[in-house]
mmCIF file of N, CA, C and O in Angstrom:
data_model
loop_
_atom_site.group_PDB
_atom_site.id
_atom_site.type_symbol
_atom_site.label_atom_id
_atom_site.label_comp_id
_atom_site.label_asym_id
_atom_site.label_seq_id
_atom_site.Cartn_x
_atom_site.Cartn_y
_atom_site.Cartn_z
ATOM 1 N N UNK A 218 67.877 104.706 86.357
ATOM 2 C CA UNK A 218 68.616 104.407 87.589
ATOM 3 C C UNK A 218 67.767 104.544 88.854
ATOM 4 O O UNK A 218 68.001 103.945 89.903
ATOM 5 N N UNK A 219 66.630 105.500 88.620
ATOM 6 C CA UNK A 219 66.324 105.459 90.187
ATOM 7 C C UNK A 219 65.249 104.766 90.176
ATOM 8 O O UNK A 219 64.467 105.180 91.032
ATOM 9 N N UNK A 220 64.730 103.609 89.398
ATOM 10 C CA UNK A 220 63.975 101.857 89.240
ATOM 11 C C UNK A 220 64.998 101.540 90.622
ATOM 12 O O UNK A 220 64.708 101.602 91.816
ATOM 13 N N UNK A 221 66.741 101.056 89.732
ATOM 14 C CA UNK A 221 67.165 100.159 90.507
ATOM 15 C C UNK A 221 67.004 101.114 91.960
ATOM 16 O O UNK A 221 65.996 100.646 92.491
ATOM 17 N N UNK A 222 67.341 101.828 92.525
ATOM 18 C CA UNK A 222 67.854 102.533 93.816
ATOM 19 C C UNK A 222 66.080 102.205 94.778
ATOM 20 O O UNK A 222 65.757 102.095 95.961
ATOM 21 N N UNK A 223 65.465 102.165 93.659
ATOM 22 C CA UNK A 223 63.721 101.558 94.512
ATOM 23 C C UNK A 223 64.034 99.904 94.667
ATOM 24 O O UNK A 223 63.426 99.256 95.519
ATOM 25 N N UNK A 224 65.020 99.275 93.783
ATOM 26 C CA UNK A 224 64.659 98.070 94.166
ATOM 27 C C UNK A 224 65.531 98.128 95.004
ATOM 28 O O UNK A 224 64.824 97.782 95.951
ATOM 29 N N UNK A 225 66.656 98.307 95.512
ATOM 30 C CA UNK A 225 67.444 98.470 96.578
ATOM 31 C C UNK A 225 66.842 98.691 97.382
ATOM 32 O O UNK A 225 66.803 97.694 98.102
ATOM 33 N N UNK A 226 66.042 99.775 97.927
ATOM 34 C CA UNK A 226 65.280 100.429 98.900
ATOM 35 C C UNK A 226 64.179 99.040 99.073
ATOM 36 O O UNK A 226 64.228 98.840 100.286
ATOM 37 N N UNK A 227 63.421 98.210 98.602
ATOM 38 C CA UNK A 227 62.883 97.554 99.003
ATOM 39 C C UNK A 227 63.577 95.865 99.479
ATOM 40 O O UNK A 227 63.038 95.024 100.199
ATOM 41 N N UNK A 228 64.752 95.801 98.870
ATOM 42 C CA UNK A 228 65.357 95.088 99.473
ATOM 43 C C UNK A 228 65.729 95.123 100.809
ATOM 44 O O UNK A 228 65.308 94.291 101.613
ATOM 45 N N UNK A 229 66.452 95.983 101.094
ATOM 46 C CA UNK A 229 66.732 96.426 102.587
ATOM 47 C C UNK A 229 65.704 96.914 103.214
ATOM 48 O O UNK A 229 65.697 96.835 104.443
ATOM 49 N N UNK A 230 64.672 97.490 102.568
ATOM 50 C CA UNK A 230 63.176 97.413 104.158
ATOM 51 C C UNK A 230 62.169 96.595 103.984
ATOM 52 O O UNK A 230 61.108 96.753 104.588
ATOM 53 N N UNK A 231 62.456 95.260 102.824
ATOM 54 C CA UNK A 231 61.086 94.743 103.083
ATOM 55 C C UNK A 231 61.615 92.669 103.258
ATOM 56 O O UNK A 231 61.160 91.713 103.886
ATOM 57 N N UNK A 232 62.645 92.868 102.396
ATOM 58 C CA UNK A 232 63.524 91.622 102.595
ATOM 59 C C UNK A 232 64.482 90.964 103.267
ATOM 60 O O UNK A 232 64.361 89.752 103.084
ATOM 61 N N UNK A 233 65.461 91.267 104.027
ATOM 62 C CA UNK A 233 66.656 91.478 104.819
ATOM 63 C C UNK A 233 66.308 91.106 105.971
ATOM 64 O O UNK A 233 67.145 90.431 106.569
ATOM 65 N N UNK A 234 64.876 91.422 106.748
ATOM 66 C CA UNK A 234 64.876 91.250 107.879
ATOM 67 C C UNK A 234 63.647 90.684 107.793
ATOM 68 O O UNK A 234 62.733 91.086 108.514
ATOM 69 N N UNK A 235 63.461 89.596 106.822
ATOM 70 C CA UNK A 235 62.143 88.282 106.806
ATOM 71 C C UNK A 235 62.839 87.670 107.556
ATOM 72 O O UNK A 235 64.049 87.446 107.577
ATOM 73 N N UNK A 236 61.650 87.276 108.470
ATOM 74 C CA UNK A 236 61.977 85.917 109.173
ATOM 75 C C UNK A 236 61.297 84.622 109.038
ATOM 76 O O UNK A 236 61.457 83.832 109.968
ATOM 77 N N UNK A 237 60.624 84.292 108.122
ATOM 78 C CA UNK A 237 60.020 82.916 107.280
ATOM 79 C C UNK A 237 61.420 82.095 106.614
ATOM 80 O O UNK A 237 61.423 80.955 106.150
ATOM 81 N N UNK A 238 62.473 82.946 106.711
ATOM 82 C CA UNK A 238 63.607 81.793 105.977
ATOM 83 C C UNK A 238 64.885 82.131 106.742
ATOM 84 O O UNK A 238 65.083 83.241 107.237
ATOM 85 N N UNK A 239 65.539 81.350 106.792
ATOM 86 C CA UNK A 239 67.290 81.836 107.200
ATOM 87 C C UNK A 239 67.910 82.914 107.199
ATOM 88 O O UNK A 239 67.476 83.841 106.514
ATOM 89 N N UNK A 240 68.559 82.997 107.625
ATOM 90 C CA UNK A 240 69.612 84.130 106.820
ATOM 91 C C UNK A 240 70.487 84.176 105.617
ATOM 92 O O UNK A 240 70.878 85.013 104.804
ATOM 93 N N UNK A 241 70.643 82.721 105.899
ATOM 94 C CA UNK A 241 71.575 82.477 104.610
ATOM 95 C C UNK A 241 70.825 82.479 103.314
ATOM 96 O O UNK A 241 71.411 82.902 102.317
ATOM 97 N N UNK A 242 69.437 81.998 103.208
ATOM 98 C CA UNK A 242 68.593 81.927 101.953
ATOM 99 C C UNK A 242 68.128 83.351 101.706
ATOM 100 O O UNK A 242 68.185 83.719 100.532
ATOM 101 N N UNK A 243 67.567 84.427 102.827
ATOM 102 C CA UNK A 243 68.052 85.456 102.633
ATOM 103 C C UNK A 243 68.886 86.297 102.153
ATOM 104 O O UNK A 243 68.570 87.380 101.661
ATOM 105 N N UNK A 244 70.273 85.759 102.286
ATOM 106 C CA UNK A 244 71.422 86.471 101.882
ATOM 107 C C UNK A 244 71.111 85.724 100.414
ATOM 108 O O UNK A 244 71.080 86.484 99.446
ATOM 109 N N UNK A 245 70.973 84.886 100.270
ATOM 110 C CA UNK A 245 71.665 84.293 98.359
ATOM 111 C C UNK A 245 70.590 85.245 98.033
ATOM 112 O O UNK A 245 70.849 86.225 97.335
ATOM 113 N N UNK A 246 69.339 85.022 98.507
ATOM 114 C CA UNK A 246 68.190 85.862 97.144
ATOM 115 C C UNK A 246 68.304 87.309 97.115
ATOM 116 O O UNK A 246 67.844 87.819 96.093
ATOM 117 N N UNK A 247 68.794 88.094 97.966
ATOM 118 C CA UNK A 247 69.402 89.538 98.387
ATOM 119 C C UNK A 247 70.579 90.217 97.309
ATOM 120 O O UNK A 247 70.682 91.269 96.677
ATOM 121 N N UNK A 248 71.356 89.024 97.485
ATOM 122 C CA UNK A 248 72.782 89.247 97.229
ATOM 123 C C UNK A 248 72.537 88.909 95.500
ATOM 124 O O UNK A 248 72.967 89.722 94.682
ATOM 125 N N UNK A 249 71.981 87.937 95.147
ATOM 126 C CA UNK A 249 71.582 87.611 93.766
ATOM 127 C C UNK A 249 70.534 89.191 93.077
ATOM 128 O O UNK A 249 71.204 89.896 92.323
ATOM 129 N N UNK A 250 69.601 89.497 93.230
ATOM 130 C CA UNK A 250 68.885 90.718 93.644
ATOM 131 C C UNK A 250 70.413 91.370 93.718
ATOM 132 O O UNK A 250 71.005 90.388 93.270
ATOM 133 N N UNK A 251 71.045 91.955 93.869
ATOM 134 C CA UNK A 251 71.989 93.400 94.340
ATOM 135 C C UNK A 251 73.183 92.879 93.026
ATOM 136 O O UNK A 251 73.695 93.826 92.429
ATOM 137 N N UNK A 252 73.532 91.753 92.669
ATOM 138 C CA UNK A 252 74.342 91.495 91.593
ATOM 139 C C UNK A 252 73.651 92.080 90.491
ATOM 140 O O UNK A 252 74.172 93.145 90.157
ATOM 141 N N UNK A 253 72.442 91.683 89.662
ATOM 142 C CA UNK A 253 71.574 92.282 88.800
ATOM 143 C C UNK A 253 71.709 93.390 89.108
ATOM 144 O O UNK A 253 72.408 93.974 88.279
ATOM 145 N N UNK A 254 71.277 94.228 90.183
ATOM 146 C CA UNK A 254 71.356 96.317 90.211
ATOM 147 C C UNK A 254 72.799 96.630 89.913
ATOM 148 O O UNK A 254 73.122 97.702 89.403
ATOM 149 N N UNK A 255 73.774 95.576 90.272
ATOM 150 C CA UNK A 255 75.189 96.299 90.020
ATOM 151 C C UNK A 255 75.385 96.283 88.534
ATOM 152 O O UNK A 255 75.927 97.248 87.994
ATOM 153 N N UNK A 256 74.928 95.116 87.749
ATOM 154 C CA UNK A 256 75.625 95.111 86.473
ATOM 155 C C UNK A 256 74.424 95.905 85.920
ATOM 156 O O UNK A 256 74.806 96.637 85.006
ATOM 157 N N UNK A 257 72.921 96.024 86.195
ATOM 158 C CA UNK A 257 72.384 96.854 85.281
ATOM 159 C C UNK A 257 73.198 98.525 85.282
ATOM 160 O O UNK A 257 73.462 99.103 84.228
ATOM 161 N N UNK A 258 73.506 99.107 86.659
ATOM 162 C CA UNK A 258 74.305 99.915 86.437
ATOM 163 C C UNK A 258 75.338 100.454 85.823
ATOM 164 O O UNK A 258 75.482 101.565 85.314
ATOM 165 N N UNK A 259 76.467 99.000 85.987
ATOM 166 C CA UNK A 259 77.616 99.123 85.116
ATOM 167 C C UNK A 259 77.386 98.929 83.332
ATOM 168 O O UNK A 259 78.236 99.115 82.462
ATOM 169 N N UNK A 260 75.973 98.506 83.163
ATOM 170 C CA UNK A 260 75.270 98.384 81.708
ATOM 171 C C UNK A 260 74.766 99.778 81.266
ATOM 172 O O UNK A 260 74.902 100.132 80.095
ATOM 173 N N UNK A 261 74.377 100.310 81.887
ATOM 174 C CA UNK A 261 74.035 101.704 81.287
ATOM 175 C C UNK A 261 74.848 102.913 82.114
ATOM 176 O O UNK A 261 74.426 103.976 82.569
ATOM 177 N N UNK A 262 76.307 102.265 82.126
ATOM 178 C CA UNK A 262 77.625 103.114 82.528
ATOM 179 C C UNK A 262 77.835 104.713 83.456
ATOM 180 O O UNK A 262 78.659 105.624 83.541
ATOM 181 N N UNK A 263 76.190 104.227 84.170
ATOM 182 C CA UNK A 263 76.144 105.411 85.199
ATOM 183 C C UNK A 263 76.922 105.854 86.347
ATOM 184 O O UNK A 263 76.988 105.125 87.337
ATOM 185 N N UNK A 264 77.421 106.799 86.318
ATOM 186 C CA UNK A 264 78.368 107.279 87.541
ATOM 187 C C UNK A 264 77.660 108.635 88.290
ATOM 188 O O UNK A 264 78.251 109.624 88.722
ATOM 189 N N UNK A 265 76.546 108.422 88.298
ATOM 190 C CA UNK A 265 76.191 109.253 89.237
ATOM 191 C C UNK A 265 76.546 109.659 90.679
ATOM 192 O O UNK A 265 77.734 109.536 90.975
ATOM 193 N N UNK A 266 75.783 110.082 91.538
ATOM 194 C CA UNK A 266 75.938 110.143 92.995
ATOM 195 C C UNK A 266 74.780 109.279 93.235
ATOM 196 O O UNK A 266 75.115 108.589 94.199
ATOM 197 N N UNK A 267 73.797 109.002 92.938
ATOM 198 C CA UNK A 267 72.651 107.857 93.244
ATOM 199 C C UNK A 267 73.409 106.283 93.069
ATOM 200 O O UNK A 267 73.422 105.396 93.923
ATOM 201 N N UNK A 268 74.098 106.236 91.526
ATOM 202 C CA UNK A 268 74.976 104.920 91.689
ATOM 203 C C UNK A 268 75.870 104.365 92.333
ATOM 204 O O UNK A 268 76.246 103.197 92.435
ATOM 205 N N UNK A 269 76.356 105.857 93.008
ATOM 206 C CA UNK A 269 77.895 105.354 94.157
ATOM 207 C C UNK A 269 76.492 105.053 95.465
ATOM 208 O O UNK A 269 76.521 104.029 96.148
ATOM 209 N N UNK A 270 75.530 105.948 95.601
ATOM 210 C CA UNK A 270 74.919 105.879 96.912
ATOM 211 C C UNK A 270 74.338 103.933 96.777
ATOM 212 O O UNK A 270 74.490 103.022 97.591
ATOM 213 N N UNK A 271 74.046 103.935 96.170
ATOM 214 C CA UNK A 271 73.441 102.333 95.864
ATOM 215 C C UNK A 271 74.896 101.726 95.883
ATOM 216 O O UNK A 271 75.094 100.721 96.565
ATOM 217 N N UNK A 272 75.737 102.198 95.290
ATOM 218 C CA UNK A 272 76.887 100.596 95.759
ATOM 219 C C UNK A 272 77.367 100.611 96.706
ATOM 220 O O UNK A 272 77.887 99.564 97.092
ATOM 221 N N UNK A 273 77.439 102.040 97.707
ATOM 222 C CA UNK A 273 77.898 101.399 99.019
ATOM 223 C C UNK A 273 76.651 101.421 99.852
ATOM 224 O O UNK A 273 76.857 101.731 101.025
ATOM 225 N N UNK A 274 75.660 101.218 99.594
ATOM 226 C CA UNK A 274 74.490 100.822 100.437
ATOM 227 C C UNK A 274 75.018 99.040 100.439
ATOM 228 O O UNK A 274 75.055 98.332 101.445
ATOM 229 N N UNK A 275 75.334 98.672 99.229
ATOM 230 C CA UNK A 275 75.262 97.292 98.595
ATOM 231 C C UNK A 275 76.474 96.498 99.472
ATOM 232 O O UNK A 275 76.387 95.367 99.950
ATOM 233 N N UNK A 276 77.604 97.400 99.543
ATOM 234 C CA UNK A 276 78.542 97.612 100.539
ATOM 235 C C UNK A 276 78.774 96.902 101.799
ATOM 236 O O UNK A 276 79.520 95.951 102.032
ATOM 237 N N UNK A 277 77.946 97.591 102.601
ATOM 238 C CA UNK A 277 77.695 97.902 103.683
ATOM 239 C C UNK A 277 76.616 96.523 103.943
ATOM 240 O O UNK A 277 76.594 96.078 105.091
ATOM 241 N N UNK A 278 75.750 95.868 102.910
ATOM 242 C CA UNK A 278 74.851 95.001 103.331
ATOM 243 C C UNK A 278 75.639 93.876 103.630
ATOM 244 O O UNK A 278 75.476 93.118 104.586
ATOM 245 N N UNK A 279 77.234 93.753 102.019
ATOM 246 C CA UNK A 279 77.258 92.590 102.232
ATOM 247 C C UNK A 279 78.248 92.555 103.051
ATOM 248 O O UNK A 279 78.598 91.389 103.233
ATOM 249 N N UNK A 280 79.177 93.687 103.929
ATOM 250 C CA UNK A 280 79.910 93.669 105.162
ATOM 251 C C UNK A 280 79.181 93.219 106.477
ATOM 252 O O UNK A 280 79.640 92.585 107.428
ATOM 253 N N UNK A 281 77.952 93.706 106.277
ATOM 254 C CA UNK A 281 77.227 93.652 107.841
ATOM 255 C C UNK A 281 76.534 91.275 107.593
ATOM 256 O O UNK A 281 76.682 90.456 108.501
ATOM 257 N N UNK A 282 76.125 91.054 106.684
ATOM 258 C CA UNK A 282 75.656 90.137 106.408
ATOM 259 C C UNK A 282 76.633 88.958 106.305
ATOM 260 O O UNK A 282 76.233 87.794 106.259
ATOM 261 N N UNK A 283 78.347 89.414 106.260
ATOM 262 C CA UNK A 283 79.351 88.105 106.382
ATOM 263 C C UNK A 283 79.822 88.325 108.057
ATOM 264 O O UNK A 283 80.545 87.493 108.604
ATOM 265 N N UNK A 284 79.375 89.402 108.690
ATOM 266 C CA UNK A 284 79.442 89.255 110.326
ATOM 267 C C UNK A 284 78.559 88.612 110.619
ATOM 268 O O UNK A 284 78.995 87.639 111.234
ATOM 269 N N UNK A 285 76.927 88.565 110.490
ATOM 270 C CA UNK A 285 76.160 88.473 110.909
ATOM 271 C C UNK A 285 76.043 86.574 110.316
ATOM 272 O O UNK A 285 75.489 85.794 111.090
ATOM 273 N N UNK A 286 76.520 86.110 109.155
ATOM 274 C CA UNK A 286 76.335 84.789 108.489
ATOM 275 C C UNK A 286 77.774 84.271 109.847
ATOM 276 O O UNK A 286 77.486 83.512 110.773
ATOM 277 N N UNK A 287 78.857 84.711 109.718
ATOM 278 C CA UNK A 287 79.727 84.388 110.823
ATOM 279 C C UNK A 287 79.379 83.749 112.073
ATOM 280 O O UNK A 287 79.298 82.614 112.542
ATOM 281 N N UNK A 288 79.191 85.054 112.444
ATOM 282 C CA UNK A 288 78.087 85.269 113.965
ATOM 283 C C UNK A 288 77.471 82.888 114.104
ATOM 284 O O UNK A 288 77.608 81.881 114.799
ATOM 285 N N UNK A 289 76.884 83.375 112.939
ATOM 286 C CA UNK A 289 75.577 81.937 113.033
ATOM 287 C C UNK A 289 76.366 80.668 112.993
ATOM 288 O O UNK A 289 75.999 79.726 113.695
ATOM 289 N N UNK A 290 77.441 80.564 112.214
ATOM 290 C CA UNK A 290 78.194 79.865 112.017
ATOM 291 C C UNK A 290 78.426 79.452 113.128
ATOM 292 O O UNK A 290 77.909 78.499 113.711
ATOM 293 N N UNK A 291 79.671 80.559 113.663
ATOM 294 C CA UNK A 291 80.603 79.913 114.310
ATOM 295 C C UNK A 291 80.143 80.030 115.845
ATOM 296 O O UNK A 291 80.965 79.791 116.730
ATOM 297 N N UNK A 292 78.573 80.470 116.213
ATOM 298 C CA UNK A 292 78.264 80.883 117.508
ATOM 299 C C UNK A 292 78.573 79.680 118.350
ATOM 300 O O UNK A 292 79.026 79.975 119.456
ATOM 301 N N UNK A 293 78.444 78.409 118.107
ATOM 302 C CA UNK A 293 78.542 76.934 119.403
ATOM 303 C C UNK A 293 79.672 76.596 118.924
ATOM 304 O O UNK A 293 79.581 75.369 118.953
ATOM 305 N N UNK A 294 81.064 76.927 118.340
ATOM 306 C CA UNK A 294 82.381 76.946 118.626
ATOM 307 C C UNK A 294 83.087 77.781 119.479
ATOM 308 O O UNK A 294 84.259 77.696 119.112
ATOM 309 N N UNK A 295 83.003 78.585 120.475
ATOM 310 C CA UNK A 295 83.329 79.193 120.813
ATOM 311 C C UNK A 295 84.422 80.400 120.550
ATOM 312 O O UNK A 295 85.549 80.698 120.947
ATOM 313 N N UNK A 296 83.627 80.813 119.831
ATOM 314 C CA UNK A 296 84.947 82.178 119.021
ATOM 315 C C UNK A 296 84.389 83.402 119.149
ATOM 316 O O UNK A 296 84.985 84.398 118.738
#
């Protein structure tokens, strides 16, 4: 478990905030990346405190990342 919680950790400080691609191509390869750590978790049926800390890290990315995909969207409609 604490492989995945490193690949998490390099997701969010080394990927997330590239700026060579979108956000949105960002988000799919992120979010694709964080699907794999969830089910390897739920595959070797860990309930740790490292596995809850990694799913609401995972949480929290993809709350802040449907404001922030929003945000881009709908910024020249006025909302």
């Amino acid at each position: 478990p604490h492989i995945l919680k490193e690949t998490m950790d390099y997701l969010i400080n080394e990927c997330v905030d590239e700026k060579r691609f979108t956000k949105a191509i960002v988000n799919n390869f992120c979010s694709d990346r964080m699907r794999s750590i969830r089910t390897d978790f739920t595959c070797q049926d860990c309930k740790t405190p490292l596995c809850v800390s990694v799913f609401e890290s995972i949480a929290r990315y993809h709350i802040l990342m449907m404001h922030e995909l929003y945000d881009q969207v709908h910024q020249n409609e006025g909302y």
